mmCIF file with all atom_site columns, C-alpha atoms in Angstrom:
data_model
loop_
_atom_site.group_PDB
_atom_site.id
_atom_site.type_symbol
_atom_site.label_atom_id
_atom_site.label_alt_id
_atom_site.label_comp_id
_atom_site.label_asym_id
_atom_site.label_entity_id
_atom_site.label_seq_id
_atom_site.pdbx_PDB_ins_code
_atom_site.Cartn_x
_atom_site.Cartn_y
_atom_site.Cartn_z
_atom_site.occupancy
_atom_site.B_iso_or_equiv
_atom_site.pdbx_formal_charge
_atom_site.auth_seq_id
_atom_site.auth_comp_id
_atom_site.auth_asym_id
_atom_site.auth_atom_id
_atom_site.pdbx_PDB_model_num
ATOM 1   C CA . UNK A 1 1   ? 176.732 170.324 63.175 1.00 81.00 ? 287 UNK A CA 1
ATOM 2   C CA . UNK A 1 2   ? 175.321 172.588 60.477 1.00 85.00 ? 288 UNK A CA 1
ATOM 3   C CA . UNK A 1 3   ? 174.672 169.614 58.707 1.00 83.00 ? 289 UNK A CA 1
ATOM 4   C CA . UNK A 1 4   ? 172.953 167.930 61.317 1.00 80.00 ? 290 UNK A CA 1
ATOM 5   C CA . UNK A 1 5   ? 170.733 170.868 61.777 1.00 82.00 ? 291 UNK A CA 1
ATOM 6   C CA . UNK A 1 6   ? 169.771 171.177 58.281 1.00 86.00 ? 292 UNK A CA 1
ATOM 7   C CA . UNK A 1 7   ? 168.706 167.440 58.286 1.00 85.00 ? 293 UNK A CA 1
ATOM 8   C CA . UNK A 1 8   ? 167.189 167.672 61.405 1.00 85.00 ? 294 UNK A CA 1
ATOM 9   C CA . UNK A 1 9   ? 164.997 170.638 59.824 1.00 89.00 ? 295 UNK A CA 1
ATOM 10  C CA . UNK A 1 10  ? 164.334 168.451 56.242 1.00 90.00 ? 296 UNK A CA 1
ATOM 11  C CA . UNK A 1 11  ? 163.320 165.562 58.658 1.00 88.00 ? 297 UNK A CA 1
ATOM 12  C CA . UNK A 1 12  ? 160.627 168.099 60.415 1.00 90.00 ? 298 UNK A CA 1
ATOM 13  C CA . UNK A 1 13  ? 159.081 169.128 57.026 1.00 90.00 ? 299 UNK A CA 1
ATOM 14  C CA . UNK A 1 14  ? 159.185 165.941 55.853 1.00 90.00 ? 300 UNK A CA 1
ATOM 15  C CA . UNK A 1 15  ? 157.066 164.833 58.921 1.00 92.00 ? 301 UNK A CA 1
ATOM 16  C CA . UNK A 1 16  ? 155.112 168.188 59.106 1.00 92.00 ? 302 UNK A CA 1
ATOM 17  C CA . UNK A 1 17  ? 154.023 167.389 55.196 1.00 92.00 ? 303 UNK A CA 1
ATOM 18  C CA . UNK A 1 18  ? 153.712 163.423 56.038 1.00 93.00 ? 304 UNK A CA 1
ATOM 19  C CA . UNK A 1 19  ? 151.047 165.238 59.205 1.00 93.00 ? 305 UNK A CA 1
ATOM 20  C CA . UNK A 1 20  ? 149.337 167.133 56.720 1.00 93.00 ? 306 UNK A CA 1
ATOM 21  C CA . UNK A 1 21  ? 148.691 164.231 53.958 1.00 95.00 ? 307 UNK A CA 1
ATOM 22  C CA . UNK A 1 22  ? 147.759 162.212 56.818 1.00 94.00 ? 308 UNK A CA 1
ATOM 23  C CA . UNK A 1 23  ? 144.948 164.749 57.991 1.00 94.00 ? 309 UNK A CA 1
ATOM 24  C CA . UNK A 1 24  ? 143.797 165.595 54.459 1.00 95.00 ? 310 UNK A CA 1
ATOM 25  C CA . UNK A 1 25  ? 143.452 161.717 54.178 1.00 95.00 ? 311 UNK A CA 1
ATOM 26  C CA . UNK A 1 26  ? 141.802 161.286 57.452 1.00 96.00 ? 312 UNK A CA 1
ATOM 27  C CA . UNK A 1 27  ? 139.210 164.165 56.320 1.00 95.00 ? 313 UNK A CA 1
ATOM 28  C CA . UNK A 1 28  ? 139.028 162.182 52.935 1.00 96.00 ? 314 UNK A CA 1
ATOM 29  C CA . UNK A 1 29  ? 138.091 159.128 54.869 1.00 96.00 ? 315 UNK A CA 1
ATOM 30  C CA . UNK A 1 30  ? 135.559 160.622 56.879 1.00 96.00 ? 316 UNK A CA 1
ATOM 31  C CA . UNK A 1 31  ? 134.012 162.519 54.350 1.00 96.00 ? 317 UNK A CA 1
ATOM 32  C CA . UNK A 1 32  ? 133.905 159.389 52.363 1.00 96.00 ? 318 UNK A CA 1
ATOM 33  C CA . UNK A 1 33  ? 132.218 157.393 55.579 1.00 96.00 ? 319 UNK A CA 1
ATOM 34  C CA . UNK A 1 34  ? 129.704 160.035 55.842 1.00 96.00 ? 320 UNK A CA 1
ATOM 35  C CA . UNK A 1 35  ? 129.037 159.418 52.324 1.00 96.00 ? 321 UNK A CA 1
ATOM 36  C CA . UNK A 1 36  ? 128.802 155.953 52.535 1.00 97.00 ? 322 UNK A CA 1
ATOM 37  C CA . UNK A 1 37  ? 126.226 155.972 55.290 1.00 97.00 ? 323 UNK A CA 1
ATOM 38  C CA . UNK A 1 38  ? 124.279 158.863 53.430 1.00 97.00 ? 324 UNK A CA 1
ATOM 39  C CA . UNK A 1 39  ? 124.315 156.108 50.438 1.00 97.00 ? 325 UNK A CA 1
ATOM 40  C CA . UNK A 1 40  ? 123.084 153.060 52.708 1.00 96.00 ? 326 UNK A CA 1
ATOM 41  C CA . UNK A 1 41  ? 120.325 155.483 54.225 1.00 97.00 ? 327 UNK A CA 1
ATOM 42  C CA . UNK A 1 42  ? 119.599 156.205 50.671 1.00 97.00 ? 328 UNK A CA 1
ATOM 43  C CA . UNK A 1 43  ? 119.945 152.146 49.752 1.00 97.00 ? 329 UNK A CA 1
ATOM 44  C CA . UNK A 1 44  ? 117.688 151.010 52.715 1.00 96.00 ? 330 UNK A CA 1
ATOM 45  C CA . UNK A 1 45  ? 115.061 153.823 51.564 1.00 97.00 ? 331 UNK A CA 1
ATOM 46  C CA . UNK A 1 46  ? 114.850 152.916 47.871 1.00 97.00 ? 332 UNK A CA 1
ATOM 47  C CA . UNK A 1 47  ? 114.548 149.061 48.840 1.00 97.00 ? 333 UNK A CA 1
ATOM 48  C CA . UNK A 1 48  ? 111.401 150.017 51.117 1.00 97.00 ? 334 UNK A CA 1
ATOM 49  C CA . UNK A 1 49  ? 110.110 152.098 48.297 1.00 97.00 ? 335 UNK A CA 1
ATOM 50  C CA . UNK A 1 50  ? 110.880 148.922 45.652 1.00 98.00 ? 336 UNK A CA 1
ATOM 51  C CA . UNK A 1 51  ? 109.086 146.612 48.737 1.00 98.00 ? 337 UNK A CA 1
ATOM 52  C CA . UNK A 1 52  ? 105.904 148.842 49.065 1.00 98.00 ? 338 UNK A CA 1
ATOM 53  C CA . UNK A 1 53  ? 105.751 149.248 44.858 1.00 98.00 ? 339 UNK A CA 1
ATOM 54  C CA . UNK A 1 54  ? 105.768 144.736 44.549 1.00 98.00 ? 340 UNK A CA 1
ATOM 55  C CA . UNK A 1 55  ? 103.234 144.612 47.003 1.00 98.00 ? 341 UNK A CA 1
ATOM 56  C CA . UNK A 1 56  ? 101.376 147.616 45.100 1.00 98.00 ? 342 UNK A CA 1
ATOM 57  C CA . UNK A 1 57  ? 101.998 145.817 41.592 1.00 98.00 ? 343 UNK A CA 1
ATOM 58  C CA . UNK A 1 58  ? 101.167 142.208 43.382 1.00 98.00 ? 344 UNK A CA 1
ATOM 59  C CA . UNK A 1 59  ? 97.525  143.701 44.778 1.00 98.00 ? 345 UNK A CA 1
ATOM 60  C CA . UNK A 1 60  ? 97.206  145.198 41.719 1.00 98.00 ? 346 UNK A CA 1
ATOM 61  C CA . UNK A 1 61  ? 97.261  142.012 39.710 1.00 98.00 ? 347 UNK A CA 1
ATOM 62  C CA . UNK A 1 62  ? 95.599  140.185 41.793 1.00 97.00 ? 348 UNK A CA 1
ATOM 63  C CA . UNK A 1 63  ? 92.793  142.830 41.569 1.00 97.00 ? 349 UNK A CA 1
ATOM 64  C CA . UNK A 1 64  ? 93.084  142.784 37.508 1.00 97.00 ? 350 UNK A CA 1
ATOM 65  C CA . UNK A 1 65  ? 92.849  139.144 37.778 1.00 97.00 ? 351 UNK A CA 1
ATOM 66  C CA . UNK A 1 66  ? 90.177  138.576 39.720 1.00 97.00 ? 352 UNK A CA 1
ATOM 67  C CA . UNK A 1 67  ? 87.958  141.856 37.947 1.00 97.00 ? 353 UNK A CA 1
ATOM 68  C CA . UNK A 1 68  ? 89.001  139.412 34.638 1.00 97.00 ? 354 UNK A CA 1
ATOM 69  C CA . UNK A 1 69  ? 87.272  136.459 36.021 1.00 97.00 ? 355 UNK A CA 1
ATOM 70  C CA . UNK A 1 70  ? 84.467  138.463 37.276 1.00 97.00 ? 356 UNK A CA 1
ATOM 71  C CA . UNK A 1 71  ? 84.122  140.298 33.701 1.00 97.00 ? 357 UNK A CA 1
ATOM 72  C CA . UNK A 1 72  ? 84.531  136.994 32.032 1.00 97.00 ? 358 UNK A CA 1
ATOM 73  C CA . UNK A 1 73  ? 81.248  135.680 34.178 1.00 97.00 ? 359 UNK A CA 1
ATOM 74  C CA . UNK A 1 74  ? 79.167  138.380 34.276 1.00 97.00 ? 360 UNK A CA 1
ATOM 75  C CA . UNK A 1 75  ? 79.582  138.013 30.477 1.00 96.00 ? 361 UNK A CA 1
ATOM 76  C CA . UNK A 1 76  ? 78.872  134.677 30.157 1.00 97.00 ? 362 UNK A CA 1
ATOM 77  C CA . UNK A 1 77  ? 75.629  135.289 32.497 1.00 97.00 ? 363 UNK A CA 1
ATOM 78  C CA . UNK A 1 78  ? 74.902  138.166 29.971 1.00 97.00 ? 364 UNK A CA 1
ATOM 79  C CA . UNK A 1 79  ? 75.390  135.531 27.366 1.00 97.00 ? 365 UNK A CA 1
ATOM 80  C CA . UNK A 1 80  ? 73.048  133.137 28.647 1.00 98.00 ? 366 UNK A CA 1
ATOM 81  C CA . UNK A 1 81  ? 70.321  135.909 29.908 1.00 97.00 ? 367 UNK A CA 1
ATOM 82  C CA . UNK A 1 82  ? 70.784  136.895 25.779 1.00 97.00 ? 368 UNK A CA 1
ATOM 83  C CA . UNK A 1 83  ? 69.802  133.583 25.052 1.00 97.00 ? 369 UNK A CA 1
ATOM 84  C CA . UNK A 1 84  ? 66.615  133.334 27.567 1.00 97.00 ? 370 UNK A CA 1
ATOM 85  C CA . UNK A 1 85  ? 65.424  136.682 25.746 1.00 98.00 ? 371 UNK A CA 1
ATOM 86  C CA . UNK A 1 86  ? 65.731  135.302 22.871 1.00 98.00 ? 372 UNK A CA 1
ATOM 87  C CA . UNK A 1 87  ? 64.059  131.998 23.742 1.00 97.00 ? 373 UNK A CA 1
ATOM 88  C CA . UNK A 1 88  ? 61.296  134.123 25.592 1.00 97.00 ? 374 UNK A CA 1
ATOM 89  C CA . UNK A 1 89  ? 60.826  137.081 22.508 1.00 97.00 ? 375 UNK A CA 1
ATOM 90  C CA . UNK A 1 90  ? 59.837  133.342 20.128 1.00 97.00 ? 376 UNK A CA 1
ATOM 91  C CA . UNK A 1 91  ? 57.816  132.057 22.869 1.00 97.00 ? 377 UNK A CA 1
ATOM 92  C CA . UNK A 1 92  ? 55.920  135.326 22.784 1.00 97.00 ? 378 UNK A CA 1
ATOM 93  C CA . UNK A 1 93  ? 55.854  135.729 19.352 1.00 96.00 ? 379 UNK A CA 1
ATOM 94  C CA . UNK A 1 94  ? 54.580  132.029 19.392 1.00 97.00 ? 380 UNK A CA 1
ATOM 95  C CA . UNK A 1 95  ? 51.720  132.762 21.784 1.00 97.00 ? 381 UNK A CA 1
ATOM 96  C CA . UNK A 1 96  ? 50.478  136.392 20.223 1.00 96.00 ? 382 UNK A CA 1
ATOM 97  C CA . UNK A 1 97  ? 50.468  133.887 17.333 1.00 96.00 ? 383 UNK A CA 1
ATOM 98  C CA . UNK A 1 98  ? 48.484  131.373 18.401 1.00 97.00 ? 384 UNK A CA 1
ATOM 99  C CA . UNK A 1 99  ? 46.229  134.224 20.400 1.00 97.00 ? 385 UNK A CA 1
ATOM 100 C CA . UNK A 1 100 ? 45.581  135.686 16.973 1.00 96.00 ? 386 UNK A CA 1
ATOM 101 C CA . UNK A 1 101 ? 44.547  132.307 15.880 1.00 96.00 ? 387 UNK A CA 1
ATOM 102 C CA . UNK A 1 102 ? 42.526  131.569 18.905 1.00 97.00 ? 388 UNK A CA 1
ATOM 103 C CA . UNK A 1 103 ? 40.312  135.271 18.489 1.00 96.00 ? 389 UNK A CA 1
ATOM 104 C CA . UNK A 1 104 ? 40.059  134.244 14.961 1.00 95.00 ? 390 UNK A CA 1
ATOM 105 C CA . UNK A 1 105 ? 38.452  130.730 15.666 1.00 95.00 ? 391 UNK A CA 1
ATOM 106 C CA . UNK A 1 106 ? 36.759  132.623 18.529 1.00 95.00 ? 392 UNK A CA 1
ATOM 107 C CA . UNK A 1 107 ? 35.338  135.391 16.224 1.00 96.00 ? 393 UNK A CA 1
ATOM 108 C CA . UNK A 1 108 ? 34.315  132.994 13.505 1.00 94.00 ? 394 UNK A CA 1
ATOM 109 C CA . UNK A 1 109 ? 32.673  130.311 16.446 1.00 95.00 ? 395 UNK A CA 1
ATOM 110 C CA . UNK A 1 110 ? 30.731  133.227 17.500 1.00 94.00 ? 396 UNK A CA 1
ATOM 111 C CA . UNK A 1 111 ? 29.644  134.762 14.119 1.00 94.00 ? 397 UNK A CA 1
ATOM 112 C CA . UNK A 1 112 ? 28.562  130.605 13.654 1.00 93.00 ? 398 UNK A CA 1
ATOM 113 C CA . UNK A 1 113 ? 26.807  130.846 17.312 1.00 94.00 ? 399 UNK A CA 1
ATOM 114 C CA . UNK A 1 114 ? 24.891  134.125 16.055 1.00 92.00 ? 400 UNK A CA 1
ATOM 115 C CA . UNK A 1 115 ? 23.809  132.759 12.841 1.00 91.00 ? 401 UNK A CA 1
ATOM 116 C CA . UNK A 1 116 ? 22.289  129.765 14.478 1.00 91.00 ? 402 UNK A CA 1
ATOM 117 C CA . UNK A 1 117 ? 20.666  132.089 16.821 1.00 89.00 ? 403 UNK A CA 1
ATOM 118 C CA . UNK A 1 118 ? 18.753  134.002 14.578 1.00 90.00 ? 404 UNK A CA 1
ATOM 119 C CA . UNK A 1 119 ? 18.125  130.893 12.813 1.00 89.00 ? 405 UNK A CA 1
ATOM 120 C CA . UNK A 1 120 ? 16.456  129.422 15.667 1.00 86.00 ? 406 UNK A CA 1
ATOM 121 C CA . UNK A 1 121 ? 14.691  132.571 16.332 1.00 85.00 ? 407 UNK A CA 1
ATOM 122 C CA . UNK A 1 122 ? 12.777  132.595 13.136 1.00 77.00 ? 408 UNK A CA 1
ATOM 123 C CA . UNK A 1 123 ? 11.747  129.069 13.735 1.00 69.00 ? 409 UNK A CA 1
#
C-alpha cells in the first residue's frame, strides 16, 4: 500500500506541475494575444498613416505638375512678350529715326520757306 501511496503522491505532482505549465502557457498565450492585437492596432494605424502620406505625395505631384505646366507657359508668354519688346524697341528706334529725318527736312523746308520770304520781300 506504501507503494501505492507513493505513486499516488508522484501522480499528484506530476499533475500539480502539468497545472502549472498549463497556466504559465495559458498566461503565455494571452499575453501573446494581447500582443498580437496591440500589433494589428499598430498595423491598421501605420496603413492609415501610409494611406493619408499617397494621397499627400499624389496631391503633391499633381500640384508640381501642374505649377510645371503653368511655369513652362508663363515662360513661353514671357518669351513671346520678349520678342514684342523687341519688335516694338526697332519700331521705335525706326520712327525717332525717321522723326529725326522728318525735323531735318522740316527745318531745312522752312529755312528754304524763309529765304524765299525775304526774297520776295525785297522785291
Amino acid at each position: 500500500m506504501e507503494k501505492f501511496k507513493e505513486k499516488l503522491s508522484q501522480l499528484r505532482a506530476e499533475v500539480e506541475a502539468a497545472n502549472a505549465r498549463a497556466d504559465e502557457a495559458e498566461a503565455k498565450v494571452k499575453k501573446l494575444e494581447e500582443e498580437h492585437i496591440q500589433k494589428e492596432h499598430e498595423t491598421s494605424s501605420l496603413e492609415s498613416r501610409v494611406k493619408l502620406l499617397q494621397e499627400q505625395l499624389d496631391k503633391a505631384e499633381s500640384d508640381f505638375k501642374e505649377a510645371s505646366e503653368n511655369f513652362r507657359e508663363a515662360d513661353l508668354r514671357a518669351e513671346q512678350f520678349e520678342k514684342k519688346a523687341i519688335n516694338l524697341q526697332q519700331e521705335l528706334d525706326n520712327m525717332e529715326s525717321k522723326h529725326e529725318e522728318m525735323c531735318g527736312k522740316y527745318q531745312a523746308a522752312k529755312a528754304e520757306m524763309d529765304e524765299l520770304e525775304r526774297q520776295l520781300e525785297g522785291v
